[in-house]
Every structure is written in C-alpha cells, then in structure tokens.
Short mmCIF file of C-alpha atoms and ligand atoms in Angstrom, two decimals:
data_model
loop_
_atom_site.label_atom_id
_atom_site.label_comp_id
_atom_site.label_asym_id
_atom_site.label_seq_id
_atom_site.Cartn_x
_atom_site.Cartn_y
_atom_site.Cartn_z
CA MET A 1 43.14 35.68 -1.91
CA ASN A 2 45.08 38.15 -0.39
CA ARG A 3 45.56 38.79 3.08
CA LYS A 4 43.08 41.53 3.46
CA VAL A 5 40.27 39.59 1.83
CA ILE A 6 40.83 36.91 4.21
CA GLY A 7 40.98 39.35 7.06
CA SER A 8 37.85 40.91 6.38
CA MET A 9 36.28 37.59 5.79
CA LEU A 10 37.29 36.39 9.13
CA ILE A 11 35.83 39.71 10.82
CA ILE A 12 32.31 38.76 8.95
CA GLY A 13 32.61 35.32 10.20
CA LEU A 14 33.16 36.35 13.89
CA VAL A 15 30.64 39.21 13.68
CA GLY A 16 28.33 36.73 11.85
CA ILE A 17 28.23 34.64 15.07
CA GLY A 18 27.24 37.66 17.27
CA ILE A 19 24.69 38.29 14.73
CA ILE A 20 22.72 34.74 14.63
CA VAL A 21 22.57 35.15 18.48
CA PHE A 22 21.15 38.57 18.09
CA LEU A 23 18.46 37.12 15.27
CA GLN A 24 16.91 34.90 18.09
CA SER A 25 16.17 37.77 20.07
CA PRO A 26 14.97 41.06 18.17
CA TRP A 27 14.78 44.10 20.56
CA TYR A 28 11.05 44.17 20.39
CA ARG A 29 11.05 40.65 21.82
CA SER A 30 13.15 41.49 24.69
CA GLY A 31 10.33 42.05 27.04
CA ASP A 32 10.42 45.60 28.75
CA LEU A 33 9.35 48.30 26.55
CA SER A 34 7.70 51.25 27.02
CA LEU A 35 6.90 54.76 25.41
CA PRO A 36 8.80 57.77 26.56
CA LYS A 37 7.35 59.32 29.62
CA GLU A 38 6.74 62.65 27.86
CA VAL A 39 4.84 60.60 25.29
CA LYS A 40 2.18 59.22 28.24
CA GLY A 41 2.04 62.69 29.90
CA GLY A 42 -0.37 65.16 29.09
CA GLU A 43 -4.14 66.17 29.99
CA THR A 44 -6.07 65.10 26.67
CA SER A 45 -5.82 61.62 25.03
CA ILE A 46 -5.03 61.69 21.28
CA LEU A 47 -8.05 59.81 20.72
CA GLU A 48 -9.82 63.29 21.47
CA VAL A 49 -7.95 65.39 19.06
CA SER A 50 -8.65 65.97 15.34
CA ALA A 51 -7.47 68.42 12.88
CA GLN A 52 -10.29 67.58 10.27
CA GLU A 53 -13.61 69.08 9.66
CA LYS A 54 -16.05 66.85 8.15
CA LYS A 55 -18.41 69.19 6.59
CA ASP A 56 -21.03 67.32 4.22
CA HIS A 57 -18.43 65.58 2.13
CA PRO A 58 -19.32 62.39 0.16
CA VAL A 59 -18.32 59.35 2.01
CA ARG A 60 -16.66 56.53 0.23
CA LYS A 61 -16.65 53.08 1.99
CA PHE A 62 -14.06 50.49 1.54
CA VAL A 63 -13.50 46.84 3.04
CA LEU A 64 -9.91 45.62 3.39
CA THR A 65 -9.46 42.33 4.55
CA ALA A 66 -6.00 40.96 5.73
CA GLU A 67 -5.69 37.54 4.44
CA GLU A 68 -3.12 34.83 3.48
CA LYS A 69 -2.84 33.91 -0.32
CA GLN A 70 -0.42 31.99 -2.31
CA TRP A 71 0.81 34.84 -4.50
CA ASN A 72 2.63 34.15 -8.12
CA ILE A 73 5.18 36.57 -8.79
CA SER A 74 6.07 34.92 -11.90
CA GLU A 75 5.70 31.79 -13.51
CA ASP A 76 8.20 30.16 -11.31
CA LYS A 77 8.19 32.04 -8.01
CA LYS A 78 5.44 31.55 -5.63
CA VAL A 79 5.21 32.89 -2.23
CA SER A 80 3.01 32.83 0.49
CA ALA A 81 2.03 36.50 0.89
CA TRP A 82 -0.07 38.37 3.50
CA THR A 83 -2.63 40.48 1.54
CA TYR A 84 -5.11 43.04 1.74
CA ASN A 85 -8.09 41.67 -0.41
CA GLY A 86 -6.19 38.66 -1.88
CA THR A 87 -3.61 40.42 -3.96
CA VAL A 88 -0.35 42.33 -3.89
CA PRO A 89 -0.58 45.14 -3.81
CA GLY A 90 -4.21 45.19 -1.94
CA GLU A 91 -6.91 46.85 -3.82
CA SER A 92 -5.90 50.29 -5.22
CA LEU A 93 -8.11 52.86 -3.66
CA HIS A 94 -9.14 55.81 -5.65
CA VAL A 95 -10.97 58.74 -4.21
CA THR A 96 -11.62 62.50 -5.18
CA GLU A 97 -10.11 65.19 -3.07
CA GLY A 98 -12.29 66.20 -0.10
CA ASP A 99 -14.00 62.76 0.39
CA VAL A 100 -14.41 61.27 3.48
CA VAL A 101 -12.64 57.78 3.21
CA GLN A 102 -13.93 55.20 5.41
CA VAL A 103 -11.84 51.90 5.52
CA LYS A 104 -13.01 48.87 7.30
CA LEU A 105 -10.00 46.56 8.15
CA VAL A 106 -11.01 42.94 8.65
CA ASN A 107 -8.15 40.95 10.06
CA GLU A 108 -8.47 37.22 8.96
CA LEU A 109 -4.80 36.43 9.31
CA ASP A 110 -3.67 34.88 12.59
CA VAL A 111 -1.29 37.99 13.68
CA PRO A 112 -2.50 41.32 14.47
CA VAL A 113 -2.01 44.04 11.83
CA THR A 114 -3.10 47.81 11.13
CA ILE A 115 -3.23 50.08 8.34
CA HIS A 116 -1.07 53.24 8.26
CA TRP A 117 -2.11 55.84 5.52
CA HIS A 118 1.61 56.99 4.31
CA GLY A 119 1.55 60.52 3.65
CA VAL A 120 -1.98 61.53 4.12
CA LEU A 121 -2.47 64.58 6.79
CA LEU A 122 -5.24 62.96 8.90
CA PRO A 123 -6.24 62.91 12.72
CA ASN A 124 -3.91 60.90 14.87
CA LYS A 125 -5.90 58.02 15.96
CA MET A 126 -6.55 57.21 12.19
CA ASP A 127 -2.51 57.02 11.85
CA GLY A 128 -2.52 53.27 12.30
CA ILE A 129 0.47 52.92 14.95
CA PRO A 130 -0.06 49.93 17.13
CA GLY A 131 1.19 50.88 20.62
CA LEU A 132 0.92 54.73 19.98
CA THR A 133 -2.45 55.74 18.11
CA GLN A 134 -4.13 52.29 18.49
CA ASP A 135 -4.05 48.75 19.48
CA ALA A 136 -3.08 46.31 16.91
CA VAL A 137 -5.99 44.91 15.33
CA GLN A 138 -6.21 41.16 16.60
CA PRO A 139 -7.12 38.30 14.48
CA GLY A 140 -10.81 37.89 13.87
CA GLU A 141 -11.23 41.41 14.66
CA SER A 142 -11.98 44.75 12.71
CA PHE A 143 -11.09 48.29 12.85
CA THR A 144 -12.53 51.47 10.60
CA TYR A 145 -10.65 54.26 9.65
CA GLU A 146 -12.09 57.39 8.60
CA PHE A 147 -10.22 60.72 7.64
CA VAL A 148 -10.91 63.23 4.96
CA ALA A 149 -8.75 63.15 1.72
CA ASN A 150 -7.94 66.55 1.59
CA ASP A 151 -5.07 66.84 -0.76
CA ALA A 152 -4.94 65.54 -4.00
CA GLY A 153 -2.00 63.13 -5.01
CA THR A 154 -0.33 59.71 -4.68
CA TYR A 155 -0.22 58.01 -1.48
CA TRP A 156 -0.11 54.29 -0.08
CA TYR A 157 -1.35 52.28 2.61
CA HIS A 158 0.65 49.50 4.84
CA SER A 159 0.52 47.67 7.84
CA HIS A 160 2.51 49.40 10.62
CA GLN A 161 2.45 46.18 13.18
CA GLN A 162 5.97 44.58 12.68
CA SER A 163 6.27 46.45 9.39
CA SER A 164 9.73 45.34 8.68
CA ILE A 165 7.89 41.80 8.10
CA GLN A 166 4.46 42.66 7.29
CA VAL A 167 5.44 45.05 4.46
CA ASP A 168 7.66 42.83 3.21
CA LYS A 169 5.08 39.76 3.14
CA GLY A 170 2.67 42.03 0.99
CA LEU A 171 0.53 44.26 3.35
CA TYR A 172 0.42 47.31 1.28
CA GLY A 173 -1.47 48.98 -1.62
CA SER A 174 -2.04 52.57 -2.96
CA LEU A 175 -4.40 55.25 -2.49
CA VAL A 176 -4.84 57.74 -5.25
CA VAL A 177 -6.49 61.00 -4.10
CA GLU A 178 -7.63 62.55 -7.45
CA GLU A 179 -8.01 65.99 -8.30
CA LYS A 180 -11.73 67.33 -8.87
CA GLU A 181 -10.72 68.05 -12.25
CA LYS A 182 -8.56 65.39 -13.48
CA GLU A 183 -5.50 66.58 -16.09
CA TYR A 184 -4.66 63.05 -17.50
CA LYS A 185 -7.21 60.65 -18.97
CA LYS A 186 -4.78 57.94 -18.43
CA ASP A 187 -3.50 57.46 -15.17
CA GLU A 188 -1.78 54.48 -13.46
CA VAL A 189 -0.03 53.31 -10.47
CA PHE A 190 3.26 51.11 -10.34
CA ILE A 191 4.30 49.94 -6.89
CA LEU A 192 7.79 48.70 -6.92
CA ASP A 193 9.07 46.22 -4.33
CA GLU A 194 11.89 43.65 -3.61
CA TRP A 195 11.17 39.98 -2.22
CA ALA A 196 13.22 37.28 -0.61
CA VAL A 197 11.77 34.20 -2.39
CA ASP A 198 14.46 32.25 -1.07
CA GLN A 199 13.80 32.66 2.55
CA GLU A 200 17.25 31.33 3.89
CA ARG A 201 18.98 33.85 1.92
CA GLU A 202 17.20 36.47 3.55
CA ASP A 203 17.87 35.42 7.21
CA ILE A 204 21.46 34.63 6.59
CA SER A 205 22.33 37.42 4.54
CA ASN A 206 20.60 40.23 5.78
CA MET A 207 23.19 40.80 8.58
CA GLY A 208 26.21 39.74 6.45
CA GLY A 209 24.99 42.72 4.13
CA MET A 210 25.07 45.25 6.81
CA MET A 211 28.76 44.19 7.71
CA MET A 212 29.48 44.46 4.11
CA GLY A 213 27.94 47.41 3.72
CA ALA A 214 29.83 49.02 6.74
CA MET A 215 33.14 47.92 5.06
CA SER A 216 32.16 48.47 1.11
CA GLY A 217 30.56 51.86 1.56
CA ASP A 218 27.49 50.51 -0.58
CA GLY A 219 24.56 51.97 1.35
CA GLU A 220 22.24 49.49 0.54
CA ALA A 221 24.29 46.50 0.79
CA ASP A 222 21.83 44.99 3.50
CA THR A 223 18.88 45.02 1.31
CA LYS A 224 20.53 44.08 -1.84
CA GLN A 225 22.05 41.04 0.11
CA MET A 226 18.57 39.98 1.41
CA TYR A 227 16.28 40.22 -1.61
CA ASP A 228 16.50 38.12 -4.73
CA THR A 229 13.55 39.38 -6.65
CA PHE A 230 12.17 42.91 -7.84
CA THR A 231 8.46 43.39 -8.44
CA VAL A 232 6.20 45.93 -9.91
CA ASN A 233 2.54 45.56 -8.92
CA GLY A 234 3.56 42.12 -7.29
CA LYS A 235 4.79 41.02 -10.62
CA ALA A 236 8.29 40.27 -11.87
CA GLY A 237 9.75 40.20 -15.29
CA ARG A 238 7.41 38.79 -17.88
CA ALA A 239 4.68 38.52 -15.60
CA ILE A 240 4.49 42.39 -15.32
CA GLU A 241 1.25 43.74 -16.80
CA PRO A 242 2.19 45.97 -19.98
CA LEU A 243 1.09 49.35 -20.16
CA THR A 244 -1.13 49.96 -23.32
CA MET A 245 -0.54 53.36 -24.97
CA GLU A 246 -0.38 54.98 -28.53
CA ALA A 247 2.34 57.02 -29.66
CA GLY A 248 2.04 60.65 -28.60
CA GLU A 249 -0.15 59.88 -26.00
CA LYS A 250 0.48 61.35 -22.71
CA ALA A 251 -0.30 59.62 -19.27
CA ARG A 252 0.31 60.31 -15.34
CA LEU A 253 2.29 57.67 -14.01
CA ARG A 254 2.22 57.40 -10.26
CA PHE A 255 5.34 55.46 -8.79
CA VAL A 256 5.60 54.21 -5.23
CA ASN A 257 8.58 52.41 -3.62
CA ALA A 258 7.18 49.92 -1.12
CA GLY A 259 10.60 48.22 -0.91
CA TYR A 260 13.49 49.09 1.28
CA GLN A 261 16.08 49.73 -1.79
CA GLU A 262 16.27 52.56 -3.99
CA HIS A 263 15.14 52.08 -7.55
CA ARG A 264 16.27 53.91 -10.57
CA LEU A 265 13.82 53.56 -13.94
CA VAL A 266 15.18 54.45 -17.05
CA PHE A 267 12.80 55.91 -19.28
CA PRO A 268 12.62 56.34 -23.15
CA GLU A 269 14.83 59.52 -24.07
CA GLY A 270 12.79 62.75 -23.69
CA SER A 271 9.61 60.88 -22.74
CA MET A 272 9.11 61.95 -18.78
CA ARG A 273 8.88 64.94 -16.87
CA VAL A 274 8.50 64.78 -12.91
CA ILE A 275 5.04 66.53 -11.94
CA ALA A 276 4.70 65.46 -8.47
CA ASN A 277 6.74 64.15 -5.31
CA ASP A 278 5.26 62.83 -2.08
CA ALA A 279 1.81 64.33 -3.28
CA GLU A 280 3.18 67.83 -3.80
CA HIS A 281 3.51 69.32 -7.18
CA VAL A 282 6.74 70.36 -8.33
CA VAL A 283 7.91 72.92 -10.73
CA SER A 284 10.10 71.22 -13.49
CA GLU A 285 10.41 71.83 -17.37
CA ASP A 286 13.28 69.34 -17.18
CA HIS A 287 12.50 66.66 -20.13
CA GLU A 288 16.15 65.76 -20.61
CA SER A 289 16.53 63.60 -17.40
CA ASN A 290 15.49 60.15 -18.12
CA VAL A 291 16.22 58.23 -15.02
CA LEU A 292 13.89 58.34 -12.02
CA GLU A 293 15.49 57.98 -8.57
CA ILE A 294 12.71 56.85 -5.94
CA ALA A 295 13.74 56.22 -2.25
CA PRO A 296 12.14 53.79 -0.21
CA GLY A 297 8.67 54.85 0.92
CA GLU A 298 8.91 57.79 -1.49
CA ARG A 299 6.22 58.65 -4.33
CA MET A 300 6.99 60.33 -7.51
CA ASP A 301 4.52 61.01 -10.60
CA VAL A 302 5.62 61.64 -13.98
CA GLU A 303 4.02 62.72 -17.18
CA PHE A 304 4.98 60.46 -19.77
CA THR A 305 4.63 60.85 -23.40
CA LYS A 306 4.96 57.66 -25.48
CA PRO A 307 7.47 58.25 -28.16
CA GLU A 308 6.75 57.17 -32.00
CA LYS A 309 7.38 53.67 -31.35
CA GLU A 310 5.23 50.53 -31.29
CA THR A 311 6.85 49.27 -28.07
CA VAL A 312 9.19 51.03 -25.51
CA PHE A 313 10.44 50.27 -22.05
CA ILE A 314 10.78 51.61 -18.77
CA GLY A 315 12.89 49.78 -16.56
CA GLN A 316 15.22 49.43 -13.48
CA GLU A 317 18.85 50.52 -14.41
CA GLN A 318 20.75 47.33 -15.31
CA SER A 319 23.67 47.98 -12.87
CA VAL A 320 22.02 46.13 -9.91
CA GLU A 321 21.20 42.60 -9.42
CA ASN A 322 17.67 41.69 -10.09
CA ALA A 323 17.40 44.46 -12.52
CA GLU A 324 15.93 42.60 -15.40
CA ASP A 325 12.86 41.48 -12.96
CA MET A 326 11.46 45.21 -13.19
CA ILE A 327 10.86 46.03 -16.65
CA ILE A 328 7.55 47.67 -17.77
CA PRO A 329 6.79 47.34 -21.41
CA VAL A 330 4.58 50.17 -23.06
CA VAL A 331 2.86 48.46 -26.05
CA SER A 332 0.19 49.49 -28.45
CA GLU A 333 -3.22 48.29 -28.71
CA ARG A 334 -2.62 46.53 -31.70
CA ASN A 335 0.75 45.03 -30.76
CA GLN A 336 0.74 43.53 -27.26
CA ASN A 337 3.87 41.57 -27.91
CA ARG A 338 5.36 42.27 -24.51
CA HIS A 339 8.96 41.67 -23.44
CA GLN A 340 10.58 40.96 -26.57
CA GLY A 341 13.83 42.72 -27.24
CA ALA A 342 13.55 44.81 -23.85
CA THR A 343 16.42 47.09 -24.02
CA LEU A 344 16.66 50.55 -21.83
CA ALA A 345 17.43 53.96 -23.19
CA LYS A 346 20.78 55.60 -22.52
CA GLU A 347 20.91 57.26 -19.31
CA ALA A 348 20.65 61.18 -19.69
CA GLY A 349 20.35 62.55 -16.21
CA VAL A 350 18.79 61.48 -12.93
CA ALA A 351 15.46 63.11 -11.61
CA LYS A 352 15.21 62.42 -7.88
CA GLY A 353 13.45 63.41 -4.88
CA ILE A 354 15.33 66.80 -4.31
CA SER A 355 15.82 67.67 -7.96
CA TYR A 356 12.79 70.13 -8.30
CA GLY A 357 11.37 72.74 -6.15
CA SER A 358 7.75 72.45 -4.91
CA GLU A 359 5.03 74.48 -6.33
CA LYS A 360 3.50 75.66 -3.03
CA PRO A 361 6.46 75.98 -0.34
CA ILE A 362 5.05 75.99 3.17
CA PHE A 363 7.44 78.70 4.23
CA GLY A 364 8.18 82.06 2.06
CA GLU A 365 11.38 82.62 4.01
CA ILE A 366 13.24 80.70 6.41
CA PRO A 367 11.52 80.67 9.29
CA GLU A 368 12.40 81.52 12.79
CA PRO A 369 12.50 78.06 14.63
CA ASP A 370 10.61 77.57 17.93
CA VAL A 371 12.20 74.10 18.28
CA THR A 372 15.28 72.69 17.06
CA TYR A 373 16.65 69.10 17.03
CA ASP A 374 19.73 67.55 15.52
CA MET A 375 19.01 64.14 14.35
CA ASP A 376 22.13 62.25 14.08
CA LEU A 377 21.86 58.73 12.27
CA SER A 378 24.33 56.18 13.14
CA MET A 379 24.69 52.32 13.15
CA GLY A 380 25.97 50.38 16.09
CA MET A 381 27.15 46.81 16.96
CA SER A 382 27.44 45.23 20.55
CA MET A 383 27.90 41.49 20.91
CA GLY A 384 24.70 39.97 22.22
CA GLU A 385 22.44 42.70 20.82
CA GLY A 386 23.89 42.72 17.38
CA MET A 387 23.26 45.47 14.87
CA SER A 388 21.30 48.54 15.73
CA PHE A 389 20.16 51.66 13.64
CA GLN A 390 20.36 54.51 15.88
CA ILE A 391 18.92 58.24 16.40
CA ASN A 392 21.26 60.24 18.87
CA ASP A 393 22.92 57.14 19.82
CA GLU A 394 19.73 55.29 21.07
CA THR A 395 16.97 52.88 19.71
CA PHE A 396 13.39 53.22 19.95
CA PRO A 397 11.80 53.70 22.22
CA ASP A 398 14.73 55.01 24.15
CA THR A 399 15.33 57.66 21.25
CA PRO A 400 14.73 61.19 22.49
CA PRO A 401 11.41 62.52 21.29
CA ILE A 402 11.01 65.56 19.44
CA HIS A 403 8.72 67.93 21.78
CA VAL A 404 6.46 70.59 20.27
CA LYS A 405 3.69 72.77 20.87
CA ASP A 406 0.83 73.29 18.74
CA GLY A 407 1.82 76.08 16.09
CA ASP A 408 5.62 75.76 16.76
CA ILE A 409 7.87 75.96 13.83
CA VAL A 410 10.33 72.99 14.08
CA LYS A 411 13.65 72.85 12.71
CA VAL A 412 15.32 69.54 12.43
CA THR A 413 18.95 68.94 10.94
CA LEU A 414 19.31 65.29 9.79
CA ARG A 415 22.80 63.84 9.59
CA ASN A 416 24.02 60.52 8.38
CA ASN A 417 27.11 59.71 10.25
CA GLY A 418 26.68 55.85 9.27
CA ARG A 419 27.34 53.92 6.20
CA MET A 420 23.87 52.99 5.21
CA ASN A 421 21.08 55.07 3.52
CA HIS A 422 18.05 56.37 5.63
CA PRO A 423 14.97 57.16 3.89
CA MET A 424 13.75 59.47 6.96
CA HIS A 425 9.81 59.74 6.95
CA LEU A 426 7.67 62.11 9.27
CA HIS A 427 4.13 60.87 9.68
CA GLY A 428 1.07 63.52 9.75
CA HIS A 429 3.02 66.75 8.44
CA ARG A 430 4.93 67.77 5.22
CA PHE A 431 8.16 69.41 5.69
CA GLN A 432 10.30 71.56 3.76
CA VAL A 433 13.63 70.91 2.96
CA ASN A 434 15.79 74.04 2.83
CA SER A 435 19.12 72.74 2.28
CA LYS A 436 21.73 69.98 1.65
CA ASN A 437 25.37 69.86 3.13
CA GLY A 438 24.88 73.42 3.98
CA ARG A 439 23.80 74.64 0.76
CA GLU A 440 20.83 76.19 0.40
CA PHE A 441 18.14 75.05 -2.36
CA GLU A 442 17.13 77.65 -4.58
CA LYS A 443 13.40 76.49 -4.62
CA PRO A 444 12.27 74.57 -1.22
CA ILE A 445 11.16 71.04 -1.72
CA VAL A 446 8.16 69.91 0.20
CA LYS A 447 7.80 66.36 1.20
CA ASP A 448 7.39 63.76 4.00
CA LEU A 449 10.21 61.56 3.28
CA ILE A 450 14.10 62.65 2.69
CA HIS A 451 16.64 60.04 1.67
CA VAL A 452 19.66 60.85 3.88
CA LYS A 453 22.83 58.97 2.52
CA PRO A 454 25.90 58.57 4.11
CA GLY A 455 27.71 61.80 4.59
CA GLU A 456 24.71 63.84 3.82
CA GLU A 457 22.90 66.75 6.17
CA TYR A 458 19.66 68.20 5.49
CA VAL A 459 17.91 71.00 7.13
CA ILE A 460 14.08 70.55 7.15
CA TYR A 461 11.23 72.75 8.61
CA PHE A 462 7.76 71.98 9.28
CA LYS A 463 4.81 73.60 11.16
CA ALA A 464 3.34 71.65 14.16
CA ASP A 465 0.16 71.94 13.23
CA ASN A 466 -1.45 68.44 13.73
CA VAL A 467 -1.56 67.52 17.13
CA GLY A 468 -0.82 63.93 18.41
CA GLU A 469 1.95 61.44 18.77
CA TRP A 470 3.62 60.98 15.53
CA LEU A 471 6.42 58.74 14.26
CA PHE A 472 9.52 59.97 12.35
CA HIS A 473 11.46 56.88 11.20
CA CYS A 474 13.64 55.21 8.55
CA HIS A 475 11.55 53.65 5.83
CA ASP A 476 14.07 50.89 5.31
CA ASN A 477 11.51 49.14 7.83
CA ASN A 478 14.35 46.93 8.79
CA HIS A 479 16.57 49.76 10.02
CA ALA A 480 13.22 51.00 12.09
CA ALA A 481 13.03 47.52 13.67
CA ARG A 482 16.52 47.63 14.78
CA GLY A 483 15.85 51.10 16.46
CA MET A 484 15.86 54.04 14.00
CA VAL A 485 12.49 55.71 15.14
CA THR A 486 11.76 58.61 17.21
CA ILE A 487 8.38 60.24 18.11
CA VAL A 488 7.17 64.33 17.16
CA ASP A 489 5.37 64.73 20.83
CA TYR A 490 3.01 67.34 21.16
CA GLU A 491 2.69 68.87 24.59
CA GLY A 492 -0.65 68.42 26.18
CA VAL A 493 -1.52 65.24 24.73
CA TYR A 494 -0.84 61.66 25.52
CA SER A 495 -1.26 58.06 24.17
CA PRO A 496 -3.32 55.94 25.98
CA PHE A 497 -1.62 52.93 24.32
CA ASP A 498 1.31 50.67 25.13
CA LEU A 499 3.96 48.81 23.49
CA GLY A 500 4.21 44.95 23.44
CA GLY A 501 1.33 43.71 26.03
CA GLU A 502 -1.70 41.45 25.32
CA LYS A 503 -2.12 43.11 22.07
CA GLU A 504 1.54 42.61 20.97
CA ASN A 505 1.76 45.99 19.77
CA GLN A 506 5.07 46.32 17.63
CA PRO A 507 4.93 49.42 15.61
CA ASN A 508 8.25 48.60 13.53
CU1 C2O B 601 5.17 54.35 5.22
CU2 C2O B 601 5.75 54.95 9.41
O1 C2O B 601 5.33 54.58 7.03
CU1 CU B 602 17.89 53.38 7.53
#
C-alpha cells in the first residue's frame, strides 16, 4: 500500500466516526422542523384547489393494502418487505386515459404510509406528501386517492412517507395509463430496483460510499456500496420471470427505475427503439442504440422486436457489481428454457432520457420567464451532522422555495457542483429541457425528472399551471432524506399540514 492509499483510508476512518454519530440522528429526528413560512401563508388551503374536471368519466376502483410480507427475491435471498397487496412490486394498476382512478390505501403496517403518484398530473391534495399535502396514513387507518388519469403513459406509485426507507423496503408499484386505442398487443412493465439483503452492509457502507464517491468521482459510489442485489419486478437472477414472445413479434416494454442507482440495459442488436420517456412520446427512428440508460425514478418505454432466435436476453451492462442479477430472458412459447447461456449483445450506443426530443414540446420557442431560479446542487459535511445534500447551500426544509403565481413561466437552471449524481424530479408538472451545459437541444425534451451528473448544467422551463405546494427533489431518496428537496410554492395557497408532529409526517 502506498502512502496515498493509507492517507485516504485514514480520512475515511475519521470521517466514519463522525458519520456513525450522525447515523443515530438523521435530520428528521432532530425535532424542530417546519415548512417554510411562505408555504404556510396564503388565503386558500391546497385542499380547496383542483386542476381537474371530473365530467362523467368511468370510475376505476382499487384497494391497496400496505402490509408486511416475507418476500423471496430468489431461492436464497429472502427479505422482510413492506408491500402494497402482498407483492413487490405492488399490484400493477392499469387504467385507460380519461378514467377516474380511485384508490383506497389501507394501512396494515405499524408505521404511517402514503401513496405518491409519480409523474401523474393531479390535484395537489392527491399527491401523497405527508406534512405538505396530507397527513401520513396511520396504522389501521385508510385514505382514498382520486384523480383523473388524463395522459396516457407509464407511471409508478410509491410511498412518500420516509421514502428513503419505505421505497427501499418495497412500497412501490406501476400505474399504466393506456391509450384508448392500444398500439401494441403485447405490453409489459419491468420495475428495476436494488436491495440491501445484507442489512449491515447497508448501514455501514452507505456513508463510506459517499466518501469514496466524493474522492473517486464515481457519482453513484454511495448506492453501489449500499446495495448488494438487483431486481426486476422484485426478483433477481434466475427467479426473474421470462418474457414469452415469438421471433419477429413486437411489444411495448415499459421500464421504471424504482431504485437509487442508474441502470443500463443491453438489448439484442437492432431490437429496440425508445418510444416514450416519463410518459411523453419521443420522436426517434434510432434502431442502432441498444443500451437503455434509466435514471433513478425515470420511466422509459421501448418498442422491442424479438430477433430471429429462440432465446435472447435483455440485461444490465456487465461493468457494475450485481449485474448478473438483472437479466430478462425472452423465450418462445415452445422453448421456456430460461436462463441458460445468458450472454448480452455488443453495445452499440446508449439511449437515455435526454437522447430524443419530445413529440409535443410545451413551448415552441424559448419563452420569456416570469420567474427564474438557480438551483445549485452540492454536498456538504459537518462533524456531528454528517453528510448532507444541499440545494443552494441549504437542506430541506430550509432550502429556498421556488415562488410562483398561477400562469407563470418558470425557468430553472440546475447545476451540479458536487460529485454525486442527482436525478431531480418535479411533482405535479412537466418541464421542458432546453439546454445542457449551455448548448441548446435541437428538439426540446419534456420530462418530469432530469438526471444531473457532476459538472452538468441543465436549463428547464415549465408553466405553473397546477396550483398547490409541490416537491422538487432528488430521486436518490437517500439524498432527499439528507436535504436535497425544495418546494414549488404557489402564491395565494397554503398547506394546512405540518412536518413531524403526532402524525410523524416525514416526506423524505
Ligand atoms: Cu417518485 Cu417525490 O417522487
Ligand atoms: Cu442526489
């Protein structure tokens, strides 16, 4: 070992002590927390505003029960999971655009929970944020969510109470809003995730990983240290359910990343084309790229055509640890012989969230903003408090909110000055990504999550057209739990809820 290595190990060790102290006292347990005063100010309660008309749409009713279950990730990996309706992921909800979706959440866990409808444009009071849009649903109690599913596309739902913990433990599922006229007969959802089956590893190595990330420049060193198993629809490796398709058949495959780590899936050459991203159709004739890069929280839909072969594989690119867990065999009806001889195709180009323009941009030309907000993303450390993830040098709830009025055009410049990746997600709206590192995109991209990597800068625009109090946060929920959250605060409305308190409202 040379001196440099020993030196860095010493630093890690020292910092580790501070970190362990910190682990005993995450920010949210440290008492005195309140929403920014602007979020509490205004005439009208967010409970009284709604951006949706119900008309006479058909009503689709579901019940989701939050309950604890032993979950078998694979033959030798069992975890005690928190689930919606007993499985991980929870029940996959399928509705048709225009339906009124009514979901009764019944809480049979012994901790409070909620449901957030990730990506869905809905009334603020249905957004599922404890302490902001509702009180957390207490053990033994229930809450009914209701909204109109206006825009077809791939969505997902997850608890937003202590989300860093609850999503990790399995409280998530998919919501597919189908087009009135379906284009693909075969249509499947795959939710990707990481698990810490070995819990000790999770606690000790998370912080070490953050430190290593800070030094090594691997923007995901923290999650990589923390988790030891990858899953597809709650299963790893050979336990993953194969997809049955015949050669030449086409399907719409919807991918959701419920984890905190980016995943890169390798497809057989020439077999896929991205068709949608965060529920927005993209314009693309690219059949060359065969690697799909999906950020934490992101959804990407592809059109997949099965090549002339009995069995092919879609799987995590091999360069990361645990890659072998994440492999989907595509078999034929007559040969169900799943995981034998699993090899991945050669990589020929990466398709990601910012690769293709959207079919329907929000703005034709770059608009004149009414509000501008510079969002600096960074990482901090202080003895006693440990690691934090900051927006404009503050941690939630002290981060400066984005103040808007109904109808405003809002311009946000996101800049990552830290050394970790930050998939930033906005609730209740979609934004248009216009430029990266000062260079304009030829075709703007409409999304609700933008993956901002170290050194990157994105300029996004959105229209403030959904009155309420909305989160804008990092979807590596471990970063959100350590501060990287802010609020889009509309003038004139206030949240009647509070962080903490008897209901233990802890949104991150
Ligand atoms: Cu998946 Cu705050 O969201
Ligand atoms: Cu982050």
